[in-house]
Coordinates of C-alpha atoms in Angstrom, one line a residue:
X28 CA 111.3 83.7 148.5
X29 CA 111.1 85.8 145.3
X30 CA 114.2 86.1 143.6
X31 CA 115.2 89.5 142.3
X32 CA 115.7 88.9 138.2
X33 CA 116.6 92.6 137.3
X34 CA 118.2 92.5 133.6
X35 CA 122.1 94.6 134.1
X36 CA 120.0 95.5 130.4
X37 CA 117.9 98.6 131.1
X38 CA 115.5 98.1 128.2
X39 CA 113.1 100.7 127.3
X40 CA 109.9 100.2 128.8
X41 CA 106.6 100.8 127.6
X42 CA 103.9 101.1 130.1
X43 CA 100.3 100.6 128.7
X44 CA 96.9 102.0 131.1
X45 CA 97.8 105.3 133.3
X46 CA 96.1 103.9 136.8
X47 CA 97.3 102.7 139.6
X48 CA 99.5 100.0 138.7
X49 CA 100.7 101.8 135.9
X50 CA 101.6 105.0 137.4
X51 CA 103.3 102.8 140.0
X52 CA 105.2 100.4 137.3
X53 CA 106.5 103.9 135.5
X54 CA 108.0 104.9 139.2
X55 CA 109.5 101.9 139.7
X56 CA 110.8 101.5 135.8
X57 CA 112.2 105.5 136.5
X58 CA 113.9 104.7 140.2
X59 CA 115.5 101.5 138.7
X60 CA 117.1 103.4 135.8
X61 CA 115.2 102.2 133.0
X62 CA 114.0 104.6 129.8
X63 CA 110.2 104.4 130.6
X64 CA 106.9 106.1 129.0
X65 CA 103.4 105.5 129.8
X66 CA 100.6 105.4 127.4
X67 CA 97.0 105.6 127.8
X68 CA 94.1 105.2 125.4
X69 CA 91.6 106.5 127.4
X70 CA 92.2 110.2 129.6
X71 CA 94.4 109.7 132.3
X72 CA 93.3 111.4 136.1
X73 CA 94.3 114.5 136.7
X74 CA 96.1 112.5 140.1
X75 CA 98.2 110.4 138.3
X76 CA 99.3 112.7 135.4
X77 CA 100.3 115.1 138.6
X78 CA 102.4 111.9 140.1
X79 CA 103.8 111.5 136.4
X80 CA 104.7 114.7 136.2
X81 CA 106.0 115.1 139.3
X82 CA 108.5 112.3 138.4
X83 CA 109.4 113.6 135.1
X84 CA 108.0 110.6 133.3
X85 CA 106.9 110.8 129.5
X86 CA 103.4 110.4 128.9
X87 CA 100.7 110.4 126.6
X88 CA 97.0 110.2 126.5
X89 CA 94.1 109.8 124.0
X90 CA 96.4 107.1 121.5
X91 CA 99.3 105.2 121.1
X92 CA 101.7 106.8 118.9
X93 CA 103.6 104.5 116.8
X94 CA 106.8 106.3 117.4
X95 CA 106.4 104.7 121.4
X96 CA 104.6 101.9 120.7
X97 CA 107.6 100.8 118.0
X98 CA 110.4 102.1 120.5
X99 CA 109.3 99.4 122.9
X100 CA 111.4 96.9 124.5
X101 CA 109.3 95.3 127.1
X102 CA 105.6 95.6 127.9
X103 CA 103.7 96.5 131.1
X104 CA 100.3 96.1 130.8
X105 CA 97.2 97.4 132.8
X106 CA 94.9 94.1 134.0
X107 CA 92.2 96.1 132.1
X108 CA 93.6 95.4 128.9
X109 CA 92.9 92.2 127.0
X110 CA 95.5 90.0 126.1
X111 CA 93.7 89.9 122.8
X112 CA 93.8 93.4 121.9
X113 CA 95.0 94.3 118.7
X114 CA 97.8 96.4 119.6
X115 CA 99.1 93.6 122.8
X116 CA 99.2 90.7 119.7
X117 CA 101.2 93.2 117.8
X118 CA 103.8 93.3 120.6
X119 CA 104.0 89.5 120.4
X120 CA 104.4 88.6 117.0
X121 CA 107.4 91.0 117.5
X122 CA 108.5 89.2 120.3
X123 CA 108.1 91.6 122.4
X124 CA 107.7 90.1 126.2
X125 CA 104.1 91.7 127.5
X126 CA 104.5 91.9 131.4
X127 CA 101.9 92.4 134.3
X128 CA 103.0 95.7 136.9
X129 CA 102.8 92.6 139.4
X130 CA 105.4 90.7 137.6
X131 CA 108.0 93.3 136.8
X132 CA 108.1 94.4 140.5
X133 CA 108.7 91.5 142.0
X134 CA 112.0 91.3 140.3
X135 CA 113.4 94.4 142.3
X136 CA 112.4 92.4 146.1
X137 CA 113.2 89.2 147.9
X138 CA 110.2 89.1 150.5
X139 CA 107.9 87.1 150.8
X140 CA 104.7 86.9 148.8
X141 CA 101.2 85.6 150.6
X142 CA 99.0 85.6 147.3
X143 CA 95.2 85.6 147.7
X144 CA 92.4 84.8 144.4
X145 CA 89.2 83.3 144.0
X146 CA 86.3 84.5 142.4
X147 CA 85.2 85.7 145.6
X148 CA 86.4 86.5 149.0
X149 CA 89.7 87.2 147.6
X150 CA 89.8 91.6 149.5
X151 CA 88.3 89.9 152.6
X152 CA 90.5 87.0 152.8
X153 CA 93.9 89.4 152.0
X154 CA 92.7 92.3 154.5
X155 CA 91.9 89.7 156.7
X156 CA 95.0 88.1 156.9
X157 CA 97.4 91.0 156.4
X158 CA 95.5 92.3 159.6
X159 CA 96.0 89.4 161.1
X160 CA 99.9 89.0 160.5
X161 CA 100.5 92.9 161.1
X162 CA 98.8 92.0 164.6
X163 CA 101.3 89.1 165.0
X164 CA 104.3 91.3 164.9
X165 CA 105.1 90.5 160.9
X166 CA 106.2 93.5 158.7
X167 CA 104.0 93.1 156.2
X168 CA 102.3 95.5 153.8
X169 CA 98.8 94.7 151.5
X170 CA 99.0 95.6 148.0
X171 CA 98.2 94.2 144.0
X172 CA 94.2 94.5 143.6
X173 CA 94.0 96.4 146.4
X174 CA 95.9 99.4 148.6
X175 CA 98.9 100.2 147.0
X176 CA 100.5 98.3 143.7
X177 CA 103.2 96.0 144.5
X178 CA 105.6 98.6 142.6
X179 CA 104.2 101.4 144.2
X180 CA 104.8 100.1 147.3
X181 CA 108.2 99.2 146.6
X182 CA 109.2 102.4 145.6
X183 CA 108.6 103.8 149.2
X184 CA 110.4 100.6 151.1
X185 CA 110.6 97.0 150.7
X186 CA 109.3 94.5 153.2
X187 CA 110.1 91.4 154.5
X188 CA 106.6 89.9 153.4
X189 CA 103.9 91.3 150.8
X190 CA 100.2 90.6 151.1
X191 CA 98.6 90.4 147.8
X192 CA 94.9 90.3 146.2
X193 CA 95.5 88.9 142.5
X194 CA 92.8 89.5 140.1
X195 CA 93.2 86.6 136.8
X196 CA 93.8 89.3 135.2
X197 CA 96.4 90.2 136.6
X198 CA 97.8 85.9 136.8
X199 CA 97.6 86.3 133.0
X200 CA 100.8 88.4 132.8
X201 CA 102.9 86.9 135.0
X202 CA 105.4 84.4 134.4
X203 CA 108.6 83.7 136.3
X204 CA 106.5 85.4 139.7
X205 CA 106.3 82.9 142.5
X206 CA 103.8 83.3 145.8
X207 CA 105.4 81.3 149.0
X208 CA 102.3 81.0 150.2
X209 CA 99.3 80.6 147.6
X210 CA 95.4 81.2 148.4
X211 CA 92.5 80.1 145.9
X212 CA 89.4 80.7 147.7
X213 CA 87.0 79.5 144.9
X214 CA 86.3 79.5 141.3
X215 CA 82.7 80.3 139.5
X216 CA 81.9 81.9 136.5
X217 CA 83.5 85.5 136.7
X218 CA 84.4 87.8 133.3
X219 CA 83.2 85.1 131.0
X220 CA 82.6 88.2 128.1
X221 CA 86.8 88.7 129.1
X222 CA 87.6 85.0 128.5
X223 CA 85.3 84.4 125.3
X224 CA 82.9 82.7 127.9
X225 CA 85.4 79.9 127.8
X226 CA 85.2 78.7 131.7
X227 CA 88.2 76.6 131.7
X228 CA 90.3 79.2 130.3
X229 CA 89.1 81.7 133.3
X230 CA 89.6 78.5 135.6
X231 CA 93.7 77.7 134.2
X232 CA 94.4 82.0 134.7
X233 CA 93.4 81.5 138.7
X234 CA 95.6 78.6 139.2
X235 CA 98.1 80.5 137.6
X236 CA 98.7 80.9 141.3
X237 CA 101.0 78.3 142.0
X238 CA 102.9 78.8 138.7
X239 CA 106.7 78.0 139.8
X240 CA 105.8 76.3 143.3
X241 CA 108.2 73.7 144.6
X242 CA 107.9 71.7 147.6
X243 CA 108.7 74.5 149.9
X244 CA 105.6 76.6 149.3
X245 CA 102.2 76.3 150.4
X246 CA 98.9 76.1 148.1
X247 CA 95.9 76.8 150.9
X248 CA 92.3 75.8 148.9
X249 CA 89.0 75.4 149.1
X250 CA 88.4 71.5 149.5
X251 CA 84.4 72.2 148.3
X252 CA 84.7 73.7 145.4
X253 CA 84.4 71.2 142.9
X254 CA 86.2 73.0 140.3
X255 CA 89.4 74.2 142.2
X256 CA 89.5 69.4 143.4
X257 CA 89.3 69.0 139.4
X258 CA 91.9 71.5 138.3
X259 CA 94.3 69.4 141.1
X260 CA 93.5 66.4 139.9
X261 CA 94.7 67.7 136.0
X262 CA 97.6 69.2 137.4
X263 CA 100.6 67.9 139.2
X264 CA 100.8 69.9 142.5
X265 CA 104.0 69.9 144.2
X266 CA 102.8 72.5 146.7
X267 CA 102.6 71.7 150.4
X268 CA 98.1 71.7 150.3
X269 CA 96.3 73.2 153.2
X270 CA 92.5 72.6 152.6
X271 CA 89.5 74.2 154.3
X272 CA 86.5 73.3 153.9
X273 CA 82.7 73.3 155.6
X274 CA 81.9 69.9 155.3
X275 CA 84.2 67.1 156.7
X276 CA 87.8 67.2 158.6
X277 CA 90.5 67.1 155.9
X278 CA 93.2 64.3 155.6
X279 CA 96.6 65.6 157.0
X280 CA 97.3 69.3 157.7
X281 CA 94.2 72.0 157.0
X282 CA 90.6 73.3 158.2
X283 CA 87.4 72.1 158.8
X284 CA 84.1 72.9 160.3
X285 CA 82.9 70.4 163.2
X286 CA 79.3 71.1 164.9
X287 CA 79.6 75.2 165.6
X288 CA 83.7 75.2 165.2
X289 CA 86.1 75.7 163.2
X290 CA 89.2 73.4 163.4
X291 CA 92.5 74.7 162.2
X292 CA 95.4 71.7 162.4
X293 CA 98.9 73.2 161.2
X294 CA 102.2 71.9 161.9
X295 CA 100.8 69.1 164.7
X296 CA 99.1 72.4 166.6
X297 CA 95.3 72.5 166.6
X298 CA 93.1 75.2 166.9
X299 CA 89.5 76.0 167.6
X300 CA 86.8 78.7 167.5
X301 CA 83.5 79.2 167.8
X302 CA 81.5 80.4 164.5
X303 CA 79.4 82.4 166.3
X304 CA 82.7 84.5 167.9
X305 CA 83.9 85.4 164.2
X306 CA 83.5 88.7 163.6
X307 CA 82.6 88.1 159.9
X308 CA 79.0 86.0 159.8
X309 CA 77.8 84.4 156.7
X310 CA 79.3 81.0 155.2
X311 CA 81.5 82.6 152.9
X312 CA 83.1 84.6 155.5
X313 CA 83.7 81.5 157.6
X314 CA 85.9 80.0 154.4
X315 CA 87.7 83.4 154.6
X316 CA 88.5 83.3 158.2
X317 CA 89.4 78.9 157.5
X318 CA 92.1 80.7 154.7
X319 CA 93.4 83.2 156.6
X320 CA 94.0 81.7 159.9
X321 CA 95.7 78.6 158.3
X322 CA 98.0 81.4 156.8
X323 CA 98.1 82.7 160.5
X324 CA 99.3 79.3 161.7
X325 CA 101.7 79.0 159.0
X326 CA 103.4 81.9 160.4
X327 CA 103.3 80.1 163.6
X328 CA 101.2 83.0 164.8
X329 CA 99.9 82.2 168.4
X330 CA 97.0 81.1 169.0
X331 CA 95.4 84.4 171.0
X332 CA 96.3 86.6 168.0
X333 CA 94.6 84.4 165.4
X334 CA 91.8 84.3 167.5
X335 CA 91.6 87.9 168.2
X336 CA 92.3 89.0 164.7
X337 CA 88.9 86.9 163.5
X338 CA 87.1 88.2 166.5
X339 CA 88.2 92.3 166.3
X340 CA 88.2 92.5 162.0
X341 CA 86.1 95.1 160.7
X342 CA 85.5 93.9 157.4
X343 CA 85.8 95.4 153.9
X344 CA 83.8 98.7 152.7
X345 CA 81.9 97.5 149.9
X346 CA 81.2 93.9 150.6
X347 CA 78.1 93.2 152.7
X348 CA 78.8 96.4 154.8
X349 CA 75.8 97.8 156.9
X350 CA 75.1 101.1 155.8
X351 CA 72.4 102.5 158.1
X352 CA 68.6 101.6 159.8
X353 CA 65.8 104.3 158.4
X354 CA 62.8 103.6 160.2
X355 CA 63.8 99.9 160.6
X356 CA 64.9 99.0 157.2
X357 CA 68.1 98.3 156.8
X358 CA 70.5 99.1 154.1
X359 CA 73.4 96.5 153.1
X360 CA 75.7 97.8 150.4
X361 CA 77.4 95.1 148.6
X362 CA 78.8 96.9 145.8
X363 CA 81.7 95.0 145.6
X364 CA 79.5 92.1 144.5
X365 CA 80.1 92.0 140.8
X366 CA 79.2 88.2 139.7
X367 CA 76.7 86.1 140.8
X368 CA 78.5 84.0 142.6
X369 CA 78.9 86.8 145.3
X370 CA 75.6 87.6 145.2
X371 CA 74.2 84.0 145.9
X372 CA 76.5 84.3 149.0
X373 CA 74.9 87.8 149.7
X374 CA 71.3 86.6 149.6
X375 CA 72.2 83.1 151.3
X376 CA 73.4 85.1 154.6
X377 CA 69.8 87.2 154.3
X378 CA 67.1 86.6 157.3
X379 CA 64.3 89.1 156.4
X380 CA 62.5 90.1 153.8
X381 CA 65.0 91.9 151.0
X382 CA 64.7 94.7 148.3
X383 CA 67.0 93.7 145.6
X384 CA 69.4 96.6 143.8
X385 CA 70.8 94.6 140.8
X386 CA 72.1 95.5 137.4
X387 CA 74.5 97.1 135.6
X388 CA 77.0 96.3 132.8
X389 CA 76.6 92.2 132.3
X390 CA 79.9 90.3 132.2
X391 CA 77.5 87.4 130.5
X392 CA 76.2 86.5 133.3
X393 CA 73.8 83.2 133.8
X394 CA 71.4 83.4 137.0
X395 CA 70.1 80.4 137.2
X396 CA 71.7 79.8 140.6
X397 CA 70.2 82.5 142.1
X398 CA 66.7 82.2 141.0
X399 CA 65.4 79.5 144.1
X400 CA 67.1 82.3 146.6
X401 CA 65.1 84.7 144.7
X402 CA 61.8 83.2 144.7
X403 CA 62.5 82.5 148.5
X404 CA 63.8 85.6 149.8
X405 CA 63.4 88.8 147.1
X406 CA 60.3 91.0 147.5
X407 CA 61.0 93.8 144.9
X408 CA 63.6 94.2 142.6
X409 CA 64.9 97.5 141.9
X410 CA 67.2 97.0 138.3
X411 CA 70.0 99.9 138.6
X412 CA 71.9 99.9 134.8
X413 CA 71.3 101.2 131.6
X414 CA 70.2 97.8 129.8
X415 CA 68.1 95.8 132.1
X416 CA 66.2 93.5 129.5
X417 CA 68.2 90.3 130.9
X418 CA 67.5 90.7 134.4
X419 CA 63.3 91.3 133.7
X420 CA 63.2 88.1 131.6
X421 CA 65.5 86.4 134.2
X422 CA 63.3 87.3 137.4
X423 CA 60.1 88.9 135.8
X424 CA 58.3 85.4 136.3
X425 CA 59.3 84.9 140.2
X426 CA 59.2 88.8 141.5
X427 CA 56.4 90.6 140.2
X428 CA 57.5 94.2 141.9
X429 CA 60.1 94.9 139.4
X430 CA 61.1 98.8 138.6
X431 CA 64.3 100.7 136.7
X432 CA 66.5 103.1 138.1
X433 CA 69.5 105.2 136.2
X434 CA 71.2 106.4 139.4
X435 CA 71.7 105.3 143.0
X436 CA 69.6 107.9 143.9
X437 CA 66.5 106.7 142.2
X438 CA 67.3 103.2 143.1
X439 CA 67.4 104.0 147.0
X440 CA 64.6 105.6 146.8
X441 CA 62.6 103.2 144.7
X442 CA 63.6 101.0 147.1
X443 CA 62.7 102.5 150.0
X444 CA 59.0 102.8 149.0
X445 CA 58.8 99.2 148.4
X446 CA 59.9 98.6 151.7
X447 CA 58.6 97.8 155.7
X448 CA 60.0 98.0 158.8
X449 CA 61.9 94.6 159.2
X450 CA 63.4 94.2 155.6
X451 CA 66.4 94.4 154.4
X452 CA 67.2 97.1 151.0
X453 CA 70.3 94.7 149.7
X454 CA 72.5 96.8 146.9
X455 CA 73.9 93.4 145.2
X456 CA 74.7 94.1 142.1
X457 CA 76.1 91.1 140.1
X458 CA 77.7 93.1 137.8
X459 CA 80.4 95.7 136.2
X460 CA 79.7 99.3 137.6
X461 CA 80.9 100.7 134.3
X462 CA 77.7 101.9 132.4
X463 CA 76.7 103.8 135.1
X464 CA 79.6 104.7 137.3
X465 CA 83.3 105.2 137.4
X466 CA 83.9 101.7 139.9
X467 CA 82.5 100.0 142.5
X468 CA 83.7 102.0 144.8
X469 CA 81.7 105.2 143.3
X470 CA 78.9 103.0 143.1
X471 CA 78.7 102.3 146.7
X472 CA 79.4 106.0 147.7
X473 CA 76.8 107.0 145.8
X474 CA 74.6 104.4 147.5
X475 CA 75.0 105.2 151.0
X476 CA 75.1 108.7 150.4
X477 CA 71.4 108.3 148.7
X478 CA 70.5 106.3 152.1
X479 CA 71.8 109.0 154.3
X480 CA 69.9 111.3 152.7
X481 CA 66.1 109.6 153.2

C-alpha cells in the first residue's frame, strides 16, 4: 500500500498549470494546511478560477511573477509542462523538489493504487478494469489521466483502492509514489517532439511504473511488445510479472490467446472466454481485456463477474466509438487516437472500404507503419489540421483522393462525398488536437455533431 509521507513542515507550495490536476493539487495543498498559490501562463477557465475562488486560493494568470515563483518551497507541476522549461530548471538548480499532482496526493492516502500506461489502451484498459472491480464489490474510484485527479478525488473521500491512467508525463514527476498493482500495455513512439525524439528516454518515463516495487507488488505486461521484454531484460524486476500476450501460453502465472480463447491462469485458478463474447472487438482490445481481467483475478474476483464485466463494457467515448449509419456509411470517431500506433490498431480492426480523417498538430510522427494498411484499406484521405504538408508527401503516392479541411465540419462533409454505401468514414487522427481544437475531446464533439447534421 502507499504510505502517507506528509512533511509535519507545511512548506509553501507553488502550483504551476491551472487545470484539472492543478486546481485539484491547490485544494488538496489548502485542506491539508499548506500556504499554496497557483500560477498559470496561459488563461485559466472560467470553471476552475470559480473552484479557486470558491476556496479562497491565490492565483494568477497570464505570467509567473517572481515574487511567487521565488517564494516557492515545493513544486507541483501540470504534465503539460516540460521538464525542460526554463522556469522548472530554475526551480532545480535551487534545489527546489519539482513534484507531479499524482505524486503529492498520494502522500495524504494509504489505498491501494492499480496503475495503468502504455502508449495505447491505457483509458480502455483503466475504465475497463475499474468497471470491472466496482462490479466485484471493490470500493474503488478511477482517476489521474482521466475522471477526477487523484487529489481531487481525495479531497471529497479516500478509498480503499484508486484506479489510475498515468500518462509519462505524468511518471516523470513522481518519485517516492508506488502502484501495488502496475499495468504497461505497450510502448511505441508517442511525444517524440516532448522527449527530443529520444525513444529510450520516452521508453525509461513508462517504466517509471514500477519505480519502488518490491516483491509484494504485481507488474502485469505485454509479453509482445518487443520493447517493454527489452526494458525487463535491462532492468532488475523484483515485481511479481503477469504477462499477456496473443501469441503463445506464458511460463508461470498470466494470459494467453489459445485458438478463439483467452486463457487467464492466476493464483492456480484458470479462466476462459470466448473472443468473440468480448464486448470490445479488435486485437488491441483483446490485450486490454488479457490486462484487466488478470487485474480482476488478482483481486480474486469470481469468475462470473470477470466474465460479465468483458461481456456488458461499453467502451470509451473517443476511441473507436460508432457514431452513426447515414445512408449506410458509417462513422467511427477515434479522436482519442493521437499517435500512430493507435491508428495502425484502428485501421487493422477495419473490414470495408475507409475514408481517412487524419492530421493535426504532429508530435514528429514517422508513418511508415501505417503505409501497407493504407494502400490496403484507405480510399480517400480527408487531412483535418492547419499544416498538412507531411501527411501529402507521406500518402500522396498510395491514395490519390487526397483533400484539406480546417474544421470537422468540412472534413465530414468532404468525407461524406467521397463515400458509398458500405464504407466506413474513420476520424483517426494520429495526432495533437491542438492547432485546431481545444482537446480531443472537442475534436470528437465537433465530429459527431458534423455527422449528425448530414
Amino acid at each position: 500500500m502507499t504510505n502517507p509521507k506528509a512533511d509535519t513542515k507545511k512548506e509553501r507550495i507553488l502550483v504551476l498549470g491551472a487545470a484539472e490536476s492543478g486546481t485539484g493539487a491547490a485544494l488538496l495543498a489548502k485542506q491539508k494546511g499548506f500556504p499554496v498559490v497557483v500560477s498559470d501562463k496561459g488563461t485559466i477557465q472560467e470553471r476552475y478560477k470559480n473552484v479557486l475562488c470558491h476556496a479562497e486560493i491565490d492565483f494568477e494568470e497570464g505570467a509567473h511573477s517572481p515574487s511567487v515563483v521565488d517564494a516557492a518551497e515545493l513544486v507541483i507541476k501540470s504534465p503539460g509542462i516540460p521538464d525542460d522549461a526554463p522556469l522548472i530548471m530554475q526551480f532545480r538548480e535551487r534545489g527546489i523538489k519539482v513534484i507531479s499532482e499524482i505524486e503529492f496526493a498520494a502522500r495524504f492516502t494509504n489505498a491501494g493504487m492499480v496503475c495503468i500506461t502504455g502508449s495505447n489502451g491505457k483509458t480502455t484498459t483503466t475504465t475497463l478494469t475499474h468497471h470491472m472491480l466496482t462490479k466485484g464489490g471493490v470500493d474503488a474510484a478511477i482517476g489521474g489521466n482521466v475522471g477526477k485527479s487523484l487529489a481531487l478525488e481525495l479531497t471529497v473521500r479516500d478509498h480503499p483502492w484508486f484506479v489510475l491512467e498515468i500518462s509519462s508525463f505524468q511518471l516523470d514527476g513522481m518519485f517516492d509514489f508506488k502502484a501495488d498493482i502496475a499495468v504497461l500495455t505497450n510502448i511505441t513512439p508517442d511525444h517524440m517532439d516532448r522527449y527530443h525524439n529520444d525513444f529510450n528516454a520516452y521508453a525509461n518515463s513508462k517504466f517509471r511504473i514500477i519505480n519502488n516495487h518490491t516483491a509484494e507488488d504485481a507488474f502485469v505486461y505485454c509479453a509482445d511488445d518487443p520493447v517493454i521484454l527489452r526494458g525487463m531484460q535491462e532492468r532488475n524486476i523484483v515485481s511479481r510479472c503477469f504477462p499477456f500476450s496473443l501469441k503463445s501460453e506464458p511460463v508461470g502465472e498470466g494470459a494467453f490467446q489459445h485458438k478463439n480463447e483467452i486463457i487467464i491462469r492466476i493464483h492456480k485458478k484458470e479462466l476462459k472466454m470466448s473472443i468473440e463474447a468480448i464486448a470490445l472487438q479488435g486485437r488491441h482490445n483483446i490485450y486490454n481485456s488479457m490486462a484487466a481481467a488478470i487485474v480482476g483475478q488478482l483481486f480474486n474476483l469470481r469468475k462470473d463477474i470477470i466474465r460479465e464485466s468483458l461481456m456488458d463494457f461499453q467502451g470509451v467515448e473517443h476511441r473507436l466509438e460508432s457514431v452513426a449509419k447515414v445512408h449506410g456509411v458509417e462513422f467511427i470517431n477515434d479522436s482519442k487516437a493521437t499517435n500512430v500506433n493507435s491508428v495502425w490498431f484502428a485501421l487493422e480492426s477495419m473490414n470495408h472500404p475507409v475514408i481517412w480523417i487524419v492530421g493535426g498538430q504532429d508530435k514528429g510522427n514517422d508513418y511508415t507503419d501505417l503505409l501497407p494498411l493504407v494502400q490496403e484499406k484507405v480510399k480517400a484521405i480527408v487531412c483535418l489540421g492547419v499544416n498538412n504538408t507531411k501527411l501529402h508527401k507521406t500518402f500522396g503516392g498510395i491514395v490519390k483522393d487526397m483533400v484539406d479541411a480546417s474544421s470537422a465540419q468540412e472534413a465530414v462533409g468532404e468525407a461524406y462525398r467521397r463515400s458509398k454505401p458500405g464504407d466506413v468514414v474513420l476520424l483517426s487522427p494520429a495526432c495533437a488536437s491542438f492547432d485546431l481544437f481545444k482537446n480531443f475531446e472537442e475534436r470528437g464533439n465537433q465530429f459527431k455533431r458534423a455527422v449528425f447534421d448530414l
